[in-house]
Short mmCIF file of C-alpha atoms (C1' of nucleotides) in Angstrom, two decimals:
data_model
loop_
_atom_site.label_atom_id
_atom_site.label_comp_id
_atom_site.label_asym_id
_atom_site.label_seq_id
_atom_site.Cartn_x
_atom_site.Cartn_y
_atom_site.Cartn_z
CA UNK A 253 114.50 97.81 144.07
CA UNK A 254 111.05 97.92 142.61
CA UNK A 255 112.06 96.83 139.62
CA UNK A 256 108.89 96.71 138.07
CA UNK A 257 107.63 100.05 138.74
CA UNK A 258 110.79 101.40 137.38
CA UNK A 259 110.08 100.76 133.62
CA UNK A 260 107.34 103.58 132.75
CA UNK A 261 108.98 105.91 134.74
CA UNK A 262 110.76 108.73 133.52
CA UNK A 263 114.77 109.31 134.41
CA UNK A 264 115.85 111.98 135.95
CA UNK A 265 115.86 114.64 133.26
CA UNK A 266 114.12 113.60 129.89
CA UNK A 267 115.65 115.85 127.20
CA UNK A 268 113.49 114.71 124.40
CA UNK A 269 110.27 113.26 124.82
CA UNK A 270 109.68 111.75 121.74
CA UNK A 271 105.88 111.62 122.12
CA UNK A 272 105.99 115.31 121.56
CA UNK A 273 108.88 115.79 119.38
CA UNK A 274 107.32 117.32 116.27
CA UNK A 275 110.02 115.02 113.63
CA UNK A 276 108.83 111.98 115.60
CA UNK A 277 105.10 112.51 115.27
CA UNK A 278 105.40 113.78 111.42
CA UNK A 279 107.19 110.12 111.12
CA UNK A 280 104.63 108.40 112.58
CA UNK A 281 101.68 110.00 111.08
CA UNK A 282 102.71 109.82 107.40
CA UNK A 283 103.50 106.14 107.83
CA UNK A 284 100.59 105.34 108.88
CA UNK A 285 99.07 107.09 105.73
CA UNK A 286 101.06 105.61 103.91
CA UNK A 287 100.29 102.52 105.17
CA UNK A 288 96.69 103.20 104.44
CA UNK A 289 97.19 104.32 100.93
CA UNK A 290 99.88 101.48 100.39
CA UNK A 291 96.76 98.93 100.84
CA UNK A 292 94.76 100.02 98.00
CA UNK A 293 97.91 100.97 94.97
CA UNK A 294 99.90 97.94 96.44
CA UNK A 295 97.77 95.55 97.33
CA UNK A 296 95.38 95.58 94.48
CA UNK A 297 97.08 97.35 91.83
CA UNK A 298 101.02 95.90 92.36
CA UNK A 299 102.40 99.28 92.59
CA UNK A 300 104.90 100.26 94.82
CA UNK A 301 105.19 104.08 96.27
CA UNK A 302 107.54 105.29 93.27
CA UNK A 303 105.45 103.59 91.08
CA UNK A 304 102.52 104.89 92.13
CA UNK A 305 103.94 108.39 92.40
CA UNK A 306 104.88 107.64 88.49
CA UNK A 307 101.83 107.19 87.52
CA UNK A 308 100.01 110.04 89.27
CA UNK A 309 102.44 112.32 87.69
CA UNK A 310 102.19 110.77 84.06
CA UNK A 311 98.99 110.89 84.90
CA UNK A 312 98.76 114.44 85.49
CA UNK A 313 101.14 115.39 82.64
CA UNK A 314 102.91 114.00 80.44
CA UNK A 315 106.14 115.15 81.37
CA UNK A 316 110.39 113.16 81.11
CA UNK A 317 111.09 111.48 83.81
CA UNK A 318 113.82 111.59 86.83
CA UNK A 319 114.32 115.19 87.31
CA UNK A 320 110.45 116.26 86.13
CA UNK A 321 109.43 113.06 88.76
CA UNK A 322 111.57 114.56 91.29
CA UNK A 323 112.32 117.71 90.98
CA UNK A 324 112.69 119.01 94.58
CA UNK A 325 114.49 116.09 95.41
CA UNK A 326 111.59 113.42 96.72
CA UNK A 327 112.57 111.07 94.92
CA UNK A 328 116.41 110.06 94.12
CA UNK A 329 117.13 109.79 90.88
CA UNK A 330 118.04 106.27 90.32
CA UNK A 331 113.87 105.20 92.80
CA UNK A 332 112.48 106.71 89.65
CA UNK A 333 115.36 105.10 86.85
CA UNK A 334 114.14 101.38 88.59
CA UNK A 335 110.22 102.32 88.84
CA UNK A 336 109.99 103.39 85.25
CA UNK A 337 111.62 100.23 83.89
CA UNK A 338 109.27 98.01 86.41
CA UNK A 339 106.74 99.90 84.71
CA UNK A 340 107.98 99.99 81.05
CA UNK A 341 108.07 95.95 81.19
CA UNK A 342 104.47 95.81 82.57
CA UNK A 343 103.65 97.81 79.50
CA UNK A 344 101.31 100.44 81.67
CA UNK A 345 104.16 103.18 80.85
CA UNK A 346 106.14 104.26 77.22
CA UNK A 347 109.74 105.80 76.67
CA UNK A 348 110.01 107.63 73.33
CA UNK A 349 113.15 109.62 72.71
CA UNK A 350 113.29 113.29 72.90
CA UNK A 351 115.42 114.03 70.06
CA UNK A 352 115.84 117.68 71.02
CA UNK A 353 118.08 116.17 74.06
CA UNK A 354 118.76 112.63 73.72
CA UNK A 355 120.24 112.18 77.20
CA UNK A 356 116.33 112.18 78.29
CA UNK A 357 113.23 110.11 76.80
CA UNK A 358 109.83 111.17 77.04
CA UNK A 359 107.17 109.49 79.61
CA UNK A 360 103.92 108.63 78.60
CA UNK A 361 101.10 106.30 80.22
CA UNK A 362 99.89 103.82 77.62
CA UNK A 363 95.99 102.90 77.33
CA UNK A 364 96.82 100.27 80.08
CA UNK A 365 98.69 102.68 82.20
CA UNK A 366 96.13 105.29 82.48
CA UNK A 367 93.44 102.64 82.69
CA UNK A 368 95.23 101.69 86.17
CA UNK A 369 96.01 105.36 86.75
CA UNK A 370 92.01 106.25 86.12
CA UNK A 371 91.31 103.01 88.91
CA UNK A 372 93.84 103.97 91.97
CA UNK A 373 93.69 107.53 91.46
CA UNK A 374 89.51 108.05 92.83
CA UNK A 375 90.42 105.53 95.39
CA UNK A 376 93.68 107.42 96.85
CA UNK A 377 91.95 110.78 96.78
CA UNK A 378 89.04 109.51 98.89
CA UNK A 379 91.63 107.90 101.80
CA UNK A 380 92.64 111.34 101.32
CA UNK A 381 89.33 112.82 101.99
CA UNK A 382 88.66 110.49 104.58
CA UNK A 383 92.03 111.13 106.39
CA UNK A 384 91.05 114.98 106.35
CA UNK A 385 87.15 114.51 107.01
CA UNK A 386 88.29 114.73 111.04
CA UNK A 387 89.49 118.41 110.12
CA UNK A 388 86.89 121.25 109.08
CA UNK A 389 87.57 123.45 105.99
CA UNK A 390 89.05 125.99 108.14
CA UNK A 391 91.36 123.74 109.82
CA UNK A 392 92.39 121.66 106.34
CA UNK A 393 93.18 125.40 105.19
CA UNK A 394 95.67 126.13 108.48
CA UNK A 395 97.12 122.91 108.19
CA UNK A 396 98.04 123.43 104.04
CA UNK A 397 99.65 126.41 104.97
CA UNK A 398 101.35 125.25 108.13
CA UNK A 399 102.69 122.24 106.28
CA UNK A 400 104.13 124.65 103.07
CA UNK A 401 105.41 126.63 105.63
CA UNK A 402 107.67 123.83 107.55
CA UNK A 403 108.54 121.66 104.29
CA UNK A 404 109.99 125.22 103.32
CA UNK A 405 111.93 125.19 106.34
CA UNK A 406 112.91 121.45 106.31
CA UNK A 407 114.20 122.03 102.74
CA UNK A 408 116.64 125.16 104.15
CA UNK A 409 118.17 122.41 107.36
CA UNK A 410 118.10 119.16 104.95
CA UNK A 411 121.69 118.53 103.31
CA UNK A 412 120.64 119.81 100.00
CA UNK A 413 118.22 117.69 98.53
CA UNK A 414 117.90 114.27 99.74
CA UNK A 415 114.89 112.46 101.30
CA UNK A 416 114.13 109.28 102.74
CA UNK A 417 114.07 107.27 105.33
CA UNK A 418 112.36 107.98 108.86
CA UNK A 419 112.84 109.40 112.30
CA UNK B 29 103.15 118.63 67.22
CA UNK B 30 104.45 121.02 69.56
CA UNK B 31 106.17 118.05 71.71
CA UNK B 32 108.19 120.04 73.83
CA UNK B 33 105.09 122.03 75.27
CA UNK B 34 102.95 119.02 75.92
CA UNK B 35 105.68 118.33 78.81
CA UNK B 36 104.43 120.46 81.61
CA UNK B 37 100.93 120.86 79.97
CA UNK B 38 98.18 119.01 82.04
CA UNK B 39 96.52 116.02 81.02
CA UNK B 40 92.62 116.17 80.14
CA UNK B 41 91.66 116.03 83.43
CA UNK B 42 93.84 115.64 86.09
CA UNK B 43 92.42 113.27 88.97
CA UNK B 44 94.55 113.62 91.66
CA UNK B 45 97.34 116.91 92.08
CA UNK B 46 100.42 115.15 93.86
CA UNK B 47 101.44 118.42 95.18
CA UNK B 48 97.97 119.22 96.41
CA UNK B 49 97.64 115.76 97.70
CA UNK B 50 97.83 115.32 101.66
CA UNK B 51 99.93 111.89 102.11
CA UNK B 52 102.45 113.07 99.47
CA UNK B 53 103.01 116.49 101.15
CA UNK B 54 103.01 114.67 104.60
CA UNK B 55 105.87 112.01 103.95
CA UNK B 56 107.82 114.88 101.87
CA UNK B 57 107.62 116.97 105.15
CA UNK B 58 109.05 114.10 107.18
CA UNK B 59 111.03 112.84 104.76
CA UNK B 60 112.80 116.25 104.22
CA UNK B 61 112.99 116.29 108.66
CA UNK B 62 114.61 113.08 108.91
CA UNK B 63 117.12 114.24 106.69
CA UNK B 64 117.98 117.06 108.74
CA UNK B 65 117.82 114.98 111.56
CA UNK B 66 120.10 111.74 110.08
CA UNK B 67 122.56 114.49 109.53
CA UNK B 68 122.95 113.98 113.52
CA UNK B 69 122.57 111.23 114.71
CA UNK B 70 123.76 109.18 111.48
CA UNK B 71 126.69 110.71 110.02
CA UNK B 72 128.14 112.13 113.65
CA UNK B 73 126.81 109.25 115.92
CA UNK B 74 126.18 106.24 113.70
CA UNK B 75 122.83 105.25 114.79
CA UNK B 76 120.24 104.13 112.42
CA UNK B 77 117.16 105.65 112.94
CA UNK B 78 115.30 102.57 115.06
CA UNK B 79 118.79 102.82 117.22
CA UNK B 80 118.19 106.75 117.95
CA UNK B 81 114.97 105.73 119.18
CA UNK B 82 115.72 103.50 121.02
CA UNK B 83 118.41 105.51 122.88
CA UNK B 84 115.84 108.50 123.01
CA UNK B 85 113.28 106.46 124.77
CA UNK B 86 115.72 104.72 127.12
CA UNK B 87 116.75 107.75 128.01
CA UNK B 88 113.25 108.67 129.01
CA UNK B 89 112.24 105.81 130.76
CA UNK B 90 113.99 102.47 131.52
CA UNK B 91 111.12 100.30 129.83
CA UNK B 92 111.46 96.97 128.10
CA UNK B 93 112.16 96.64 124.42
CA UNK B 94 109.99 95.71 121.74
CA UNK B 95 105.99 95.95 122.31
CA UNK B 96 107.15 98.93 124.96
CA UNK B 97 109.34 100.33 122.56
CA UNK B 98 107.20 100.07 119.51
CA UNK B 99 103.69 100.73 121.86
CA UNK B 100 101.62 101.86 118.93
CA UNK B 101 102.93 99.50 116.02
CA UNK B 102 105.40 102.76 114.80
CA UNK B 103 108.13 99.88 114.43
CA UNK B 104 108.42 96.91 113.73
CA UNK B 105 109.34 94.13 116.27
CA UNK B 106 112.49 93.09 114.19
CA UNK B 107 113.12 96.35 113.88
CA UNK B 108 113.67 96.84 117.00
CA UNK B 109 115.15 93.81 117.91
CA UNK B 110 118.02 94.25 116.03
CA UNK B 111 118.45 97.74 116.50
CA UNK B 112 118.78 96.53 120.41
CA UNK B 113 121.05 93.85 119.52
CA UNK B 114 123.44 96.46 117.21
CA UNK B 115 123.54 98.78 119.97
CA UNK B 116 124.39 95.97 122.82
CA UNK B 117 127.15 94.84 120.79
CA UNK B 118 128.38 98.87 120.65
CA UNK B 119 127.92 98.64 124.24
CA UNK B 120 125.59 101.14 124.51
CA UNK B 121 122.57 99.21 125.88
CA UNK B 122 122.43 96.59 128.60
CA UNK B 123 120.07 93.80 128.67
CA UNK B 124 118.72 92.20 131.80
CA UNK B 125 116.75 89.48 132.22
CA UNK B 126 113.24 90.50 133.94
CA UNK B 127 112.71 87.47 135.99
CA UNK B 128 109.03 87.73 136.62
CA UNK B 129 108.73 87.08 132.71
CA UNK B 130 111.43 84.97 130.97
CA UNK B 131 109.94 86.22 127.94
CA UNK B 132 111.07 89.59 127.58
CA UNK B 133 113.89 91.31 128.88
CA UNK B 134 114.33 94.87 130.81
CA UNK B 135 116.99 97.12 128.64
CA UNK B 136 118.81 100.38 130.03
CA UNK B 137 121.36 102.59 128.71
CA UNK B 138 124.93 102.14 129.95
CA UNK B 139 126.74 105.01 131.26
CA UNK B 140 128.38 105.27 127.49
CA UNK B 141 125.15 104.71 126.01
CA UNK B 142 123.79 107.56 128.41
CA UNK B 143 126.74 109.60 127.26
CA UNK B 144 125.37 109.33 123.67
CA UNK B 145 122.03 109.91 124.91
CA UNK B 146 123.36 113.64 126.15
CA UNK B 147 125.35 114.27 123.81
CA UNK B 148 122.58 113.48 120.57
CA UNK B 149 119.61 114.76 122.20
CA UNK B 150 119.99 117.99 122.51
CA UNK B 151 121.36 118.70 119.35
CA UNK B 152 118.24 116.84 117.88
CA UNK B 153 116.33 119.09 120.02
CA UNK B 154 117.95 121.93 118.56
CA UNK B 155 117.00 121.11 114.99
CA UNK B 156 113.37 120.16 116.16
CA UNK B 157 112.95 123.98 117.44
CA UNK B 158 114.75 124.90 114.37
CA UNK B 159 112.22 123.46 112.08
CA UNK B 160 109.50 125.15 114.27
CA UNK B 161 111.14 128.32 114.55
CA UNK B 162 108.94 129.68 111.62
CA UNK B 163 105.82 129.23 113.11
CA UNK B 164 104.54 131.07 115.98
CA UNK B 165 103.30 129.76 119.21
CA UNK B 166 99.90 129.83 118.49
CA UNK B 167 100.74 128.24 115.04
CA UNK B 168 102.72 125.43 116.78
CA UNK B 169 99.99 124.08 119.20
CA UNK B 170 97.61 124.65 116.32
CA UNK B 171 99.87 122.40 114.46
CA UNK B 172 100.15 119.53 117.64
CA UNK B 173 96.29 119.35 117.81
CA UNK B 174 95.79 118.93 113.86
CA UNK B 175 98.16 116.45 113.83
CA UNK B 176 97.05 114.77 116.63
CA UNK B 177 94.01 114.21 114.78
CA UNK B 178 95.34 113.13 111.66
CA UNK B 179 97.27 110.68 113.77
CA UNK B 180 94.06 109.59 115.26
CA UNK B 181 91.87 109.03 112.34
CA UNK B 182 94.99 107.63 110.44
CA UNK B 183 95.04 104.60 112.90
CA UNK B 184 91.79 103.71 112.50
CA UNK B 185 92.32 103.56 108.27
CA UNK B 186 95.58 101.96 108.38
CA UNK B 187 95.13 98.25 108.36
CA UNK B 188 95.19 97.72 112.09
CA UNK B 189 98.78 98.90 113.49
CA UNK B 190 102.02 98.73 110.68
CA UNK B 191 103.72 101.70 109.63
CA UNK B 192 106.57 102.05 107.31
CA UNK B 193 107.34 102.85 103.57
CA UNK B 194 106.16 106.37 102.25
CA UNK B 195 103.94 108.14 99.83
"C1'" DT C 37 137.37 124.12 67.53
"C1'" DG C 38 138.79 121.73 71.76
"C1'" DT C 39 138.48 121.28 76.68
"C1'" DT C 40 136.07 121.06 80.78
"C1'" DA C 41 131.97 121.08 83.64
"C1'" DT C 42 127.30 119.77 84.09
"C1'" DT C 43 123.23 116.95 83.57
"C1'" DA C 44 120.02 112.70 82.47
"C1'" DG C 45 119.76 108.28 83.48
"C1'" DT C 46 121.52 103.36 84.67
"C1'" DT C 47 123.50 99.93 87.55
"C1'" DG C 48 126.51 97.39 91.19
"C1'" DC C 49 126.78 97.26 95.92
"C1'" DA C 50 125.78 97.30 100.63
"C1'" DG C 51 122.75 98.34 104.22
"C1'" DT C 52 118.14 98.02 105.98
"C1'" DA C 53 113.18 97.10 106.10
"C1'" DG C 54 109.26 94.17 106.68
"C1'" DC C 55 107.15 89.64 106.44
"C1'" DA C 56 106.57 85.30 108.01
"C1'" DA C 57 107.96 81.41 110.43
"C1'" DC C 58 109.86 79.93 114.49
"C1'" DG C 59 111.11 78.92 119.54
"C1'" DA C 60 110.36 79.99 124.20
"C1'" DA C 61 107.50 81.36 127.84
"C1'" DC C 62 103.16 82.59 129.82
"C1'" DG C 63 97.86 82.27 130.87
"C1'" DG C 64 93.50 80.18 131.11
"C1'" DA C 65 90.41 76.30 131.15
"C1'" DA C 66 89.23 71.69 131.81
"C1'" DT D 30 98.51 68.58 135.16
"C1'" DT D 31 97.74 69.00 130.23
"C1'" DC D 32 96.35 71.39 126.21
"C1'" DC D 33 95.53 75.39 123.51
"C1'" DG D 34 95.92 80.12 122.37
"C1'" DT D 35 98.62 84.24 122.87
"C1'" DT D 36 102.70 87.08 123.39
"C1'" DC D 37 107.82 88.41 123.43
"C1'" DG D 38 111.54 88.26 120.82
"C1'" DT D 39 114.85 86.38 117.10
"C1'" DT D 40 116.17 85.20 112.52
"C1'" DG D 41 116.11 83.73 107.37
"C1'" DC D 42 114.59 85.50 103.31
"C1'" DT D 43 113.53 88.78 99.91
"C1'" DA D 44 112.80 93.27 98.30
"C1'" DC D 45 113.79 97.87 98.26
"C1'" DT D 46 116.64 102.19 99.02
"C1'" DG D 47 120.29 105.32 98.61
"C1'" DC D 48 124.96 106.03 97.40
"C1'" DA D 49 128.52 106.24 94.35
"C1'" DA D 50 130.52 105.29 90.14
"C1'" DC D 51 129.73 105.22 85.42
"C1'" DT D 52 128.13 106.28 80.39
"C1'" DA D 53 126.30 109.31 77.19
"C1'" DA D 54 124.93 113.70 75.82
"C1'" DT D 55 124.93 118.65 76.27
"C1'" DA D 56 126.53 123.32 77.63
"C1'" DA D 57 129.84 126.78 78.52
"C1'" DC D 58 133.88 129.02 77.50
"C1'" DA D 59 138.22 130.13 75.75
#
DNA sequence: TGTTATTAGTTGCAGTAGCAACGAACGGAA
DNA sequence: TTCCGTTCGTTGCTACTGCAACTAATAACA
């Protein structure tokens, strides 16, 4: 009986309240930065995450692609193999053959690429900024470290690599 | 000249550090989490991740699915829909029509859905403490209360609920 | 040298996600 | 009651993701 006062109730013995369960709340709070990032290099720009992630790196180097763009396992192999090619035929990104190893090709952003790269990249930083403008210096400090220290610890429990999807 | 130096070598003037950047290092965290954690409930009790949360919160309460399920926009209604419908037809979950609105229905675990429930959730549990067994107390509710924070401002940049892709 | 193992990168396939459109049911106001 | 706006939930469509299999090139070793 009482039906309706049954619903928020909790059973007998919870054994994970997901509210508090630290995987859970990671989830939740990277999508939704994601989500806020994903409006500016998505909606206005076209890019999609990989892409995006592309062109930060290329943007930052100028380094080969696939196992440079991922090379703690982010990314798999064959996100960045697809995002490079959408990239290639939009012209903002250039292969050129490393002849030293020619299983690999160099990446390079063309003028257009790093024109795009130069218009998202001040935009993502400050969501970045404003994301971590609820945190003091102190506190952005704890939570570097506390982060390096887990994603340490996540990479020793993961299967080897491998990333992805949610919880 | 030199081409094989230039790889690593950053550009000019590097706008944004991916590995420095918060989002990025946020979704690799939880990317590299849900890994651990798919290695669970995927691969040993074929649930998708909307279907383990669904189980976890019916185990927690007996709510309604959908808007309860998904209270803060984390998934998506079709998401969760069919993740309900999957784990009806595996006989896990029951539906039941709540009469006082024909709209929505009341969902429960069945005993072998409950059975799943007990079985999963301590062994996700286990990995949850695992991941925080390299932080101290003080570190850990240090870590809750940033990220409760994050969470908070996050909503309010995110365009109004949606969560979903990465970074 | 030849043989085998490893690595970079691509692609077919299948599963899954979100979006948007839809139907059904409710609530409020006239 | 009727009409309009809102909400719960489902489903078609499309796009994306990861996996696994594959090619091509290299490395390691006898």
């Amino acid at each position: 009986m009482a039906s309706g006062s049954a619903a928020r109730k909790p059973a007998s013995e919870p054994l994970v309240v997901l509210e508090e369960f630290l995987p859970y709340r990671l989830n939740v709070l990277a999508g939704l930065t994601s989500s806020a990032l994903a409006q500016i290099y998505a909606e206005r720009f076209g890019l999609s995450i990989p892409a995006w992630r592309v062109i930060v790196t290329l943007g930052q180097y100028e380094c080969r692609t696939a196992r440079d763009m991922a090379p703690d396992g982010v990314m798999h192999k064959s996100t960045v193999s697809r995002a490079v090619s959408a990239l290639e035929k939009r012209g903002l990104v250039k292969r050129r053959p490393n002849l030293d190893d020619r299983r690999e090709e160099w990446l390079a952003l063309t003028p257009e690429g790093r024109a795009i790269y130069e218009a998202v990249a001040p935009e993502a930083l400050a969501v970045g900024e404003r994301l971590l403008s609820v945190l003091t210096p102190q506190e952005q400090k704890t939570l570097s470290a506390l982060i390096d220290k887990l994603t340490r610890q996540a990479r020793m429990l993961a299967p080897q690599d491998a990333e992805g999807e949610e919880a």
